[in-house]
Coordinates of C-alpha atoms and ligand atoms in Angstrom, one line a residue:
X1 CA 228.6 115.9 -25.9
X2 CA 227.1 119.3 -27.0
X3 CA 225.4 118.8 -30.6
X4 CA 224.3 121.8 -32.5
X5 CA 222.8 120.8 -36.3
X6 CA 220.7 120.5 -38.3
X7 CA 218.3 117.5 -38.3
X8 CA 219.0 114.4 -40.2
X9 CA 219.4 111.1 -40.0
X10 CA 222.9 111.1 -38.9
X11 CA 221.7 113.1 -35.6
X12 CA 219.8 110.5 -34.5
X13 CA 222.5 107.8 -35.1
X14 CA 224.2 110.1 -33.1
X15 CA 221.6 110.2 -30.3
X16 CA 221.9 106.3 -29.7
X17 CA 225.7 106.2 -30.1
X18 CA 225.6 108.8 -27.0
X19 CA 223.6 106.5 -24.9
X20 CA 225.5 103.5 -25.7
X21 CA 229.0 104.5 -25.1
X22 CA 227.3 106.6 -21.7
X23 CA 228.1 109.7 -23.0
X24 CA 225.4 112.5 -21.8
X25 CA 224.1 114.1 -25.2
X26 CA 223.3 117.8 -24.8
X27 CA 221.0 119.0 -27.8
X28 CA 221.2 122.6 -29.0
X29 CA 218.6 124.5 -31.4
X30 CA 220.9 125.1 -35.0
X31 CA 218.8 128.7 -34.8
X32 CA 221.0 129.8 -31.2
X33 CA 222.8 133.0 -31.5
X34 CA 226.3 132.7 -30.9
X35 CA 225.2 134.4 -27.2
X36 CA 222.8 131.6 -26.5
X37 CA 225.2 129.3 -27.6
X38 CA 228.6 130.7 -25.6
X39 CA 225.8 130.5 -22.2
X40 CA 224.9 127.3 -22.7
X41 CA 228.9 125.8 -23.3
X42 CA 230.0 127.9 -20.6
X43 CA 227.8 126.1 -18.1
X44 CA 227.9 122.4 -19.8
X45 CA 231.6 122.6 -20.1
X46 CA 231.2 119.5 -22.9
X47 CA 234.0 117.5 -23.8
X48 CA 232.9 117.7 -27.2
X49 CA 231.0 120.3 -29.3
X50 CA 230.0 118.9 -32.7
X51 CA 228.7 120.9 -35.6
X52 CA 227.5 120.0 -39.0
X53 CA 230.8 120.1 -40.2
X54 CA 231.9 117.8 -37.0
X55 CA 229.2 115.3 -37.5
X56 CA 229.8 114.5 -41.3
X57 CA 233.7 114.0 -40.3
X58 CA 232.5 111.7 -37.7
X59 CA 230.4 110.2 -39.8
X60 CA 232.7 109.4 -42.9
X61 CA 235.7 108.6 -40.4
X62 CA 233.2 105.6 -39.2
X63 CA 233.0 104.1 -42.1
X64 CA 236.6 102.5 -41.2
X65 CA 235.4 101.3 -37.5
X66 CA 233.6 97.5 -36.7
X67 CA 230.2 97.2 -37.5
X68 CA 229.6 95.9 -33.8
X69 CA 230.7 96.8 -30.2
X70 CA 229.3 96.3 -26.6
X71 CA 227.7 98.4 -25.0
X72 CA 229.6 100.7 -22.1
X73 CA 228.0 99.2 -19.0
X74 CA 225.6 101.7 -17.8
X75 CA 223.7 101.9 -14.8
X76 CA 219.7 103.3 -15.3
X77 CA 220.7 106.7 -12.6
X78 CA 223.4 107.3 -15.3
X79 CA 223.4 110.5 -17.2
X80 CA 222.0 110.3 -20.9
X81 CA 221.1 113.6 -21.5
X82 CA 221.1 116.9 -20.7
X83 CA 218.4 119.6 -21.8
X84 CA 218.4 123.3 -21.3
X85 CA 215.3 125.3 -20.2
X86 CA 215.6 129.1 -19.7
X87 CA 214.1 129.2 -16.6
X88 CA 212.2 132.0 -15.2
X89 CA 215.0 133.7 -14.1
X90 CA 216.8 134.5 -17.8
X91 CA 219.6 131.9 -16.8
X92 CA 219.2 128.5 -18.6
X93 CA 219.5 125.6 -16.2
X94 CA 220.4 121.7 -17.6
X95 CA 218.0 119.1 -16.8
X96 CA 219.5 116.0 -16.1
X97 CA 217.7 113.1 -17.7
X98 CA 218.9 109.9 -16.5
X99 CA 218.8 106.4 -18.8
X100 CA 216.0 105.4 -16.1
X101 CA 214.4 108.4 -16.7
X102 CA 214.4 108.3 -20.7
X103 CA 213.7 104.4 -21.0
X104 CA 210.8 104.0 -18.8
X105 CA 208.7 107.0 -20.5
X106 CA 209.4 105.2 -23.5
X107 CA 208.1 101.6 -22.5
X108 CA 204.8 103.5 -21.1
X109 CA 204.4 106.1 -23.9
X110 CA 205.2 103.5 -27.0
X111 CA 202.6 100.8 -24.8
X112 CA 199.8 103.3 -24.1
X113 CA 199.8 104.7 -27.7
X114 CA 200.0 101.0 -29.2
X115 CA 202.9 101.7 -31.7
X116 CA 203.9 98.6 -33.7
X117 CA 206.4 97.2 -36.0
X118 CA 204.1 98.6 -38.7
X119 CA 203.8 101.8 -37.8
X120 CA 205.2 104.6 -40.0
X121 CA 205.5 108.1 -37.7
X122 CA 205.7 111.7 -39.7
X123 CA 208.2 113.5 -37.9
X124 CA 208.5 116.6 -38.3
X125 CA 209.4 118.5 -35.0
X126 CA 213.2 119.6 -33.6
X127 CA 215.0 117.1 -32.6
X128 CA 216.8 119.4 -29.5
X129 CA 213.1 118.8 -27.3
X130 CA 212.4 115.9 -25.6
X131 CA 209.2 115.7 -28.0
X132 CA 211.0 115.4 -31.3
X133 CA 213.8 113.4 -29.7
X134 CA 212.6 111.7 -27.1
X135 CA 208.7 110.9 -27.3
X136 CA 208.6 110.4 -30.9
X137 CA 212.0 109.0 -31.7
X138 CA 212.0 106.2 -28.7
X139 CA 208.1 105.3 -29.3
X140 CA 209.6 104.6 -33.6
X141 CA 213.1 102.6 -32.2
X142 CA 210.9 100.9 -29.4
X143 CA 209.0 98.6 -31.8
X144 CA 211.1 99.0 -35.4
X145 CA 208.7 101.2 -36.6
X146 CA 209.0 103.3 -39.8
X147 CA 209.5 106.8 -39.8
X148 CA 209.1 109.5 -42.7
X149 CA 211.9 112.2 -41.2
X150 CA 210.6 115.5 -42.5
X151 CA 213.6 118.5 -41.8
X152 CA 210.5 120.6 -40.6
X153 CA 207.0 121.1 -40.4
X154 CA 206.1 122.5 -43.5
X155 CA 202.4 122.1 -45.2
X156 CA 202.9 120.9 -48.8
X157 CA 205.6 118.4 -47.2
X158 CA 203.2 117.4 -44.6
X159 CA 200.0 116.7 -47.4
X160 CA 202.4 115.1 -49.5
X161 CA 204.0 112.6 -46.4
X162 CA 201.1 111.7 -44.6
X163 CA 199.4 108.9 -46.9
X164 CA 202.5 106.9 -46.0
X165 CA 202.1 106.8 -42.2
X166 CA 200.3 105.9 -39.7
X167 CA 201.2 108.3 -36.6
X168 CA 201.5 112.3 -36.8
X169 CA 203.1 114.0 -33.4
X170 CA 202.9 117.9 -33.5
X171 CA 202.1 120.8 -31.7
X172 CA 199.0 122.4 -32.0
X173 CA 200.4 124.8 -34.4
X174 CA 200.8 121.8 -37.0
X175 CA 197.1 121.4 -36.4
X176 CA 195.8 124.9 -36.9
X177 CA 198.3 124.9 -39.9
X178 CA 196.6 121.7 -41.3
X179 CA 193.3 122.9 -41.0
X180 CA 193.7 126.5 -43.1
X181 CA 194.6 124.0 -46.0
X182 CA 191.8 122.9 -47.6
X183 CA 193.9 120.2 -49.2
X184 CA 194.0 118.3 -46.2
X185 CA 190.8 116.2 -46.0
X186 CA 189.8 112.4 -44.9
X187 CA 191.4 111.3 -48.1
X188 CA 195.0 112.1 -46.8
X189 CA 195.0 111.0 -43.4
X190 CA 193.0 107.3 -44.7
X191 CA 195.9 105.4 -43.1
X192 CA 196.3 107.7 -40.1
X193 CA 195.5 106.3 -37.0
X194 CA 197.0 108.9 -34.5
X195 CA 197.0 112.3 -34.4
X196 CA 198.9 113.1 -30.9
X197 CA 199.6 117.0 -29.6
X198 CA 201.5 118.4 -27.2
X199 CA 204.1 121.0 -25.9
X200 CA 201.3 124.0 -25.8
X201 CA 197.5 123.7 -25.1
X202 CA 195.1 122.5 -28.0
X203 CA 192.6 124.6 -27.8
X204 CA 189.0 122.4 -28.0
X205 CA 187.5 124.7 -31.1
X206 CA 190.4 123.1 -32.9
X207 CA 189.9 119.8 -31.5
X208 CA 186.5 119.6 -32.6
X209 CA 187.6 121.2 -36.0
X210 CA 189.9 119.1 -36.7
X211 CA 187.5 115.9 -35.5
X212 CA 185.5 116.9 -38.1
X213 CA 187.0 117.6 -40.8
X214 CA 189.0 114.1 -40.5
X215 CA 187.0 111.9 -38.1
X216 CA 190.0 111.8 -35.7
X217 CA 190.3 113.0 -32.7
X218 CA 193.6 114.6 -31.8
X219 CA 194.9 112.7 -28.7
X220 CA 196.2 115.4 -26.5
X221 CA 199.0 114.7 -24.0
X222 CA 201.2 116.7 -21.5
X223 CA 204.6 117.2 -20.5
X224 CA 207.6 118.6 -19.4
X225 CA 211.6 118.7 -20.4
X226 CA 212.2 117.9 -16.9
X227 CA 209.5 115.1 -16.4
X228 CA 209.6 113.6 -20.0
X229 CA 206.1 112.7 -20.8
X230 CA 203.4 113.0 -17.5
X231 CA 199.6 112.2 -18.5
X232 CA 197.7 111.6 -21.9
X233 CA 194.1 110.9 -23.3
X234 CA 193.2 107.5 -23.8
X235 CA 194.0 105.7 -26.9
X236 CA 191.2 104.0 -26.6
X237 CA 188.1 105.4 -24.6
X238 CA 186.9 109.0 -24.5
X239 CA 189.9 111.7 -26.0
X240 CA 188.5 114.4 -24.0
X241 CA 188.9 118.2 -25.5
X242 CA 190.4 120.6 -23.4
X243 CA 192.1 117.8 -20.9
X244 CA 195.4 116.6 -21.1
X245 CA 194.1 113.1 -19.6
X246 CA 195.1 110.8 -17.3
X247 CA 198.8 110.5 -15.2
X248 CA 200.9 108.0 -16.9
X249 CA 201.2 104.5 -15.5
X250 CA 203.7 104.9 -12.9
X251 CA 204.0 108.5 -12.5
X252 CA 202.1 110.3 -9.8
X253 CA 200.1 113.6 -10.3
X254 CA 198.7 115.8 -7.5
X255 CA 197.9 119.4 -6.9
X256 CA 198.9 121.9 -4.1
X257 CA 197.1 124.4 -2.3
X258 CA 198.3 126.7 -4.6
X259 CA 196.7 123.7 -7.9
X260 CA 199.8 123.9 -9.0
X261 CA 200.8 120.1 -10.7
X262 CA 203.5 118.3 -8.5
X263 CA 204.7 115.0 -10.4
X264 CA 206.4 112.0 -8.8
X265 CA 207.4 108.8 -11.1
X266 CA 210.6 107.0 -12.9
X267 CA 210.0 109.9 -15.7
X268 CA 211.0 112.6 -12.9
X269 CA 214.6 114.2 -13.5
X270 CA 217.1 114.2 -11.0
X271 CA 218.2 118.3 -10.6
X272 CA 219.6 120.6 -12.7
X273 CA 223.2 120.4 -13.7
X274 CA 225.7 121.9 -11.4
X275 CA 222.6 123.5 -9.6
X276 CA 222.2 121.9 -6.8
X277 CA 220.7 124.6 -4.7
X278 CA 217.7 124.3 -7.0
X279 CA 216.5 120.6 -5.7
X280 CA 215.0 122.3 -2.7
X281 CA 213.3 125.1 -5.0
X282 CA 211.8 122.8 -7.4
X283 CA 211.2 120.0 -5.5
X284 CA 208.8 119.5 -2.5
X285 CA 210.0 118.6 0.9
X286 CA 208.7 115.2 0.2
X287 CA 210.4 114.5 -3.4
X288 CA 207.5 115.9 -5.7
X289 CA 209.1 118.5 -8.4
X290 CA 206.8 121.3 -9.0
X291 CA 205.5 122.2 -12.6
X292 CA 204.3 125.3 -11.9
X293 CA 201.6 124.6 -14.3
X294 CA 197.7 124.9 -12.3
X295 CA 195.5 121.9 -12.5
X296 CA 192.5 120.3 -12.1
X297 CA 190.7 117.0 -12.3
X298 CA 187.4 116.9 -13.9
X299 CA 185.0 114.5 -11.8
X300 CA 185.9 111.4 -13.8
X301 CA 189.7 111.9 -13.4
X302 CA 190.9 114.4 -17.0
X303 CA 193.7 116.3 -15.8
X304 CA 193.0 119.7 -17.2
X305 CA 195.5 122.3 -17.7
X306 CA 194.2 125.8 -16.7
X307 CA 197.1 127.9 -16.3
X308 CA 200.4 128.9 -15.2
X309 CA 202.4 130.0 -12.3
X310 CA 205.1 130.5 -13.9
X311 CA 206.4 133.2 -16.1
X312 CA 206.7 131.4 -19.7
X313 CA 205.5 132.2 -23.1
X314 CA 204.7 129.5 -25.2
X315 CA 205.0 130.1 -28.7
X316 CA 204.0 127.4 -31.8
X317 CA 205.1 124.8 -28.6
X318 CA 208.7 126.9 -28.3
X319 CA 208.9 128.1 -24.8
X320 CA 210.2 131.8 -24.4
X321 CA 211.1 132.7 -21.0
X322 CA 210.3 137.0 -20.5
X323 CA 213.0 137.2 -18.4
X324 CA 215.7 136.1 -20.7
X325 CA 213.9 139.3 -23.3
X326 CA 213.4 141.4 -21.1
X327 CA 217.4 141.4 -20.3
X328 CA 218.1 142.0 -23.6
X329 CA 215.2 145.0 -25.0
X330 CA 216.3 146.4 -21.1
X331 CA 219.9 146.8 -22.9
X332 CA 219.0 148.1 -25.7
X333 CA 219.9 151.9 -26.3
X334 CA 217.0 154.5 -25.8
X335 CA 215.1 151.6 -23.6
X336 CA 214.0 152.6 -19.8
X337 CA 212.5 149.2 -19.3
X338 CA 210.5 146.7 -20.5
X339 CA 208.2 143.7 -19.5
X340 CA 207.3 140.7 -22.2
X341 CA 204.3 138.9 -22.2
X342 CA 202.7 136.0 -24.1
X343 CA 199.1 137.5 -26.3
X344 CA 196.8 135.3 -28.3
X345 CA 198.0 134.4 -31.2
X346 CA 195.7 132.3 -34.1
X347 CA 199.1 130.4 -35.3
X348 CA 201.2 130.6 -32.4
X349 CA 199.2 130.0 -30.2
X350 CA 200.9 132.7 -27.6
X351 CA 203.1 135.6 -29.7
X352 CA 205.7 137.3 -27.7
X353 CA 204.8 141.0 -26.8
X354 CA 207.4 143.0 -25.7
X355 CA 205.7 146.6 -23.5
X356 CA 208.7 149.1 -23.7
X357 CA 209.0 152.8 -21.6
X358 CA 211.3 154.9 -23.6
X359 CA 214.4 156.5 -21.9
X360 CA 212.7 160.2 -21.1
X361 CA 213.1 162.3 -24.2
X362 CA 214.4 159.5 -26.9
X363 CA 212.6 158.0 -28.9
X364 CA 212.3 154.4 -29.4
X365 CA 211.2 152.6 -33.1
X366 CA 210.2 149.5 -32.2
X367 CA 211.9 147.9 -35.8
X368 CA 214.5 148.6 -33.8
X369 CA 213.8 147.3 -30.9
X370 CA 213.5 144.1 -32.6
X371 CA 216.4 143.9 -34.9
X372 CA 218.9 144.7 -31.8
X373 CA 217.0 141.7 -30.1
X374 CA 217.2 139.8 -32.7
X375 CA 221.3 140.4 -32.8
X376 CA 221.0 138.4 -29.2
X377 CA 217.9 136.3 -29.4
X378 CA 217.1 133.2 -31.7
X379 CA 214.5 134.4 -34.1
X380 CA 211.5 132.6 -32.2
X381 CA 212.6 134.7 -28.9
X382 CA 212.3 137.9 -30.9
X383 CA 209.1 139.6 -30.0
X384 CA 206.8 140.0 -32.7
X385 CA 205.3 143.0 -31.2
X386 CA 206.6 146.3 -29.5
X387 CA 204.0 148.4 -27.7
X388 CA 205.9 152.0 -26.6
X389 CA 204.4 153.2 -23.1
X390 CA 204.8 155.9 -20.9
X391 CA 205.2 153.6 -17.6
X392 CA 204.1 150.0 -16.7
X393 CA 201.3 149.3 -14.5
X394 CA 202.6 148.0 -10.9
X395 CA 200.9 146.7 -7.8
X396 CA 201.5 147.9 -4.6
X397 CA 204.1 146.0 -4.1
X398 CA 206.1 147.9 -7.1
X399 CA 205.4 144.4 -9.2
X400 CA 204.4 144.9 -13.1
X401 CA 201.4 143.7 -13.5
X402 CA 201.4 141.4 -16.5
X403 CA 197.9 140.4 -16.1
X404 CA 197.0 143.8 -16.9
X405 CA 199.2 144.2 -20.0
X406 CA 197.7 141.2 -21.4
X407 CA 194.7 142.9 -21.2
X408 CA 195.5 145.5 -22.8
X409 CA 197.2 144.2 -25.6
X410 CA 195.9 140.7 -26.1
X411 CA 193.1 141.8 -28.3
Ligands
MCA1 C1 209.8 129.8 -35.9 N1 209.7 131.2 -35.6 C2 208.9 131.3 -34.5 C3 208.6 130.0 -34.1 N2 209.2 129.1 -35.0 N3 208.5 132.4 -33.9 C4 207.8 132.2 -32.8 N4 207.4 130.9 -32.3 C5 207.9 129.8 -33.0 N5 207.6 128.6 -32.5 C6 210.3 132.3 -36.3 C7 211.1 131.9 -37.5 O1 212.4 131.8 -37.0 C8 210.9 133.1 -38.4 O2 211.6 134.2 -38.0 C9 209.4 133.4 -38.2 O3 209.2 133.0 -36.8 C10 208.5 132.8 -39.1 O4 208.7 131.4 -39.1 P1 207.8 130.3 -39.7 O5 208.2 130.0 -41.1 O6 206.3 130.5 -39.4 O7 208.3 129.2 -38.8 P2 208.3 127.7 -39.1 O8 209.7 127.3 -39.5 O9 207.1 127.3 -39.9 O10 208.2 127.1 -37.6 C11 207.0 127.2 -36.8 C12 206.7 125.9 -36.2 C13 208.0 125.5 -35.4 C14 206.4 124.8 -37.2 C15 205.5 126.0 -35.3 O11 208.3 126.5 -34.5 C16 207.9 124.2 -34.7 O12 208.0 123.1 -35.3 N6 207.6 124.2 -33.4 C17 207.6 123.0 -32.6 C18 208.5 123.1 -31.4 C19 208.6 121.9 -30.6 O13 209.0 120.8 -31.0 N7 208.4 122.0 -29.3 C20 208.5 121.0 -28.3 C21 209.3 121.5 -27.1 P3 212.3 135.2 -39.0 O14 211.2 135.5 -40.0 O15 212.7 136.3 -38.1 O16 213.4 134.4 -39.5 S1 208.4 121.3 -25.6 C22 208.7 119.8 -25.1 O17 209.5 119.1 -25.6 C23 207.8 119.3 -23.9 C24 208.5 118.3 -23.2 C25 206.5 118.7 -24.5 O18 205.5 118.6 -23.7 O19 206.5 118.4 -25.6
AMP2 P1 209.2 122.5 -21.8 O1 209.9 123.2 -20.6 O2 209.7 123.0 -23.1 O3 209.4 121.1 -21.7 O4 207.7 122.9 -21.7 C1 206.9 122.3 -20.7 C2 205.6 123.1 -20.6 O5 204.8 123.0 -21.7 C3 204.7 122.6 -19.5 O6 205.2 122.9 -18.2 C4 203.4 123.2 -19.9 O7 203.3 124.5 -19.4 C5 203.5 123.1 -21.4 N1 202.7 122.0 -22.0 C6 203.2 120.9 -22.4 N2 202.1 120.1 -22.9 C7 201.0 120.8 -22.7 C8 199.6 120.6 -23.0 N3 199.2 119.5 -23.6 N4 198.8 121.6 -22.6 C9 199.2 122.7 -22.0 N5 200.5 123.0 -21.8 C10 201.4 122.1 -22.1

């Protein structure tokens, strides 16, 4: 069942109705362009597409159905969901996420984090990620906690929620947004007791900011659409800055030759709908899938994250893959090609920069360049920069060096 609306209660409802008839929910960002949209049904082939308007006849035509019914009897390698990531060749690929997969990152996330019946969690992320849907929505359902269900992340919401609860779960975007309000003090986060980021690096300066300027600090985890949840900080012991912490009870973490992170564990996804060519890309020989994020382990065992081997921007915790731009500024009128990189970014985190050579003798306005991407692209694809260049620097091997152009024009 594709689903592609807005969030709100009803979504959610939605979410659990999928898993308990065994339907496979496939969640879709509102903000897709009608392109990103027709890709992504063209390779699901749902049985069912709901919109807004879909979901609010389902939900008043339920109003005549029984309160109860049984659960379809579903097996834990059964399909519950499936998510797309773009994929580092342009062409979004399903994850499969199986009810085994789903349920036993929730009984380890919802344990190691020590939610309760009295918890109250401020959401305020997407709901088509497995971090809005997934970690924070099954960590609230696993205990009957509360939740405050914000429709985004906006400041003055945020300040005006957070006296009520008890758990925040953002990006580090939320945090760096937080912290340029001087509103938001001790006073507001005096019932907090966790502050938990993911999705994109937290940088330590804003770590230790945000320690102390509230006494809290953040607890940082890591993860993956394909993996679900894979290491965290201690909830209790040292929340080390800059690590993502230890592998999750029951999931394995090692590095290759390369450092790259290979993860093995009940949280580990199955293959990629339809694909199956792409179990012996992305998974090792010996059943490990590869993150193609690089790792270390600090002497006392803090995974920390210092880079990655693939090509992915990650922008306020959205991932954009280059490829998937670069197609579209390469189609663009007047453009001889392109390359797209991720540049430091003070809200973001990473913007996306798109590098363009102009067609020989036209000229290019790089407005331009961004409205016709934005025609194709959801808005937080869209580079926020266009750089005009005479060529692109290449290696020997007739490679673009990206390295190089985030040199240039990360400063
Ligand atoms: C919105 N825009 C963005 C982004 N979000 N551009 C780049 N990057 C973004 N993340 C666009 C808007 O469409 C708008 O475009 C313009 O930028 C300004 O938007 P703004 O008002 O600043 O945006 P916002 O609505 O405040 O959103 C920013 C945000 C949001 C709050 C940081 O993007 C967000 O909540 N991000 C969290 C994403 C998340 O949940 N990631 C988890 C997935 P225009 O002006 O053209 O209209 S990763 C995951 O699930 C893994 C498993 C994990 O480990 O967690
Ligand atoms: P996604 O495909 O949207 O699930 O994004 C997963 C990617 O987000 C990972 O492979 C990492 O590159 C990145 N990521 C998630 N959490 C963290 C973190 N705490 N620090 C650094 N990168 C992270």
């Amino acid at each position: 069942m594709a689903l592609r609306v807005e969030k709100s209660p009803d979504a959610v409802l939605l979410y659990l109705a999928c898993v308990r008839v065994g339907a496979a929910l496939l969640p879709m960002n509102p903000a897709y362009t009608a392109d990103e949209v027709a890709h992504l049904v063209a390779d699901a082939e749902p049985a069912l597409h709901l919109d807004d308007a879909g979901l609010a006849a389902l939900v008043a035509g339920a109003a005549s159905n029984p309160e109860r019914f049984d659960d379809v009897d579903i097996g834990p390698d059964d399909l519950a969901a499936v998510l797309y990531t773009s994929g580092t060749t342009g062409r979004p690929k399903g994850a499969m996420l199986s009810h085994r997969n789903l349920a036993s990152n929730a009984a380890v996330l919802h344990e190691l984090w020590g939610f309760g019946p009295d918890d109250v969690l401020l959401h305020v992320l997407p709901i088509f990620h497995t971090h809005g849907l997934f970690v924070a929505i099954n960590c609230v359902l696993a205990n009957g906690s509360g939740m405050v269900f914000l429709p985004r992340f906006d400041v003055d919401d945020v300040l005006a929620a957070l006296p009520r609860c008890t758990v925040l779960m953002g990006v580090p975007t939320h945090y760096t947004r937080l912290l340029d309000d001087p509103r938001f003090d001790v006073g507001v986060c005096a019932d907090v007791r966790l502050f938990i980021s993911g999705s994109a690096p937290l940088l330590a300066a804003t770590h230790g900011a945000f320690a102390a300027r509230t006494g809290h600090p953040i607890l940082e985890r890591y993860g993956m659409t394909e993996t679900s949840m894979i290491a965290s900080n201690p909830l209790a012991g040292e929340r080390r800055p800059g690590t993502v912490g230890f592998p999750l009870p029951g999931t394995d973490v090692r590095l290759a030759e390369d450092e790259t992170i290979e993860v093995r564990g009940p949280n580990v996804f199955s293959g990629y709908w339809r694909r199956p060519e792409l179990v012996a890309t992305e998974f090792t020989a010996d059943g490990w899938f590869r993150t193609g994020d690089i790792g270390e382990f600090d002497d006392d065992g803090y995974l920390r994250i210092v880079g990655r081997a693939k090509d992915l921007v990650i922008s306020g915790g959205l991932n954009v893959y280059p490829k998937e731009v670069e197609d579209v500024v390469d189609a663009i009128d007047g453009v001889l090609e392109c390359a797209v990189v991720g540049v430091p970014d003070p809200d973001l985190g990473e913007a996306v920069l798109a590098v363009v050579v102009p067609v020989a003798g036209r000229v290019v306005d790089p407005a331009e360049v961004r409205a016709a991407a934005r025609e194709r692209l959801a808005a937080f694809k869209v580079p926020k920069r266009v750089e005009l260049v005479e060529a692109l620097p290449r290696n020997a091997m007739g490679k673009v060096t990206k390295a190089e152009l985030r040199k240039r024009f990360g400063g």
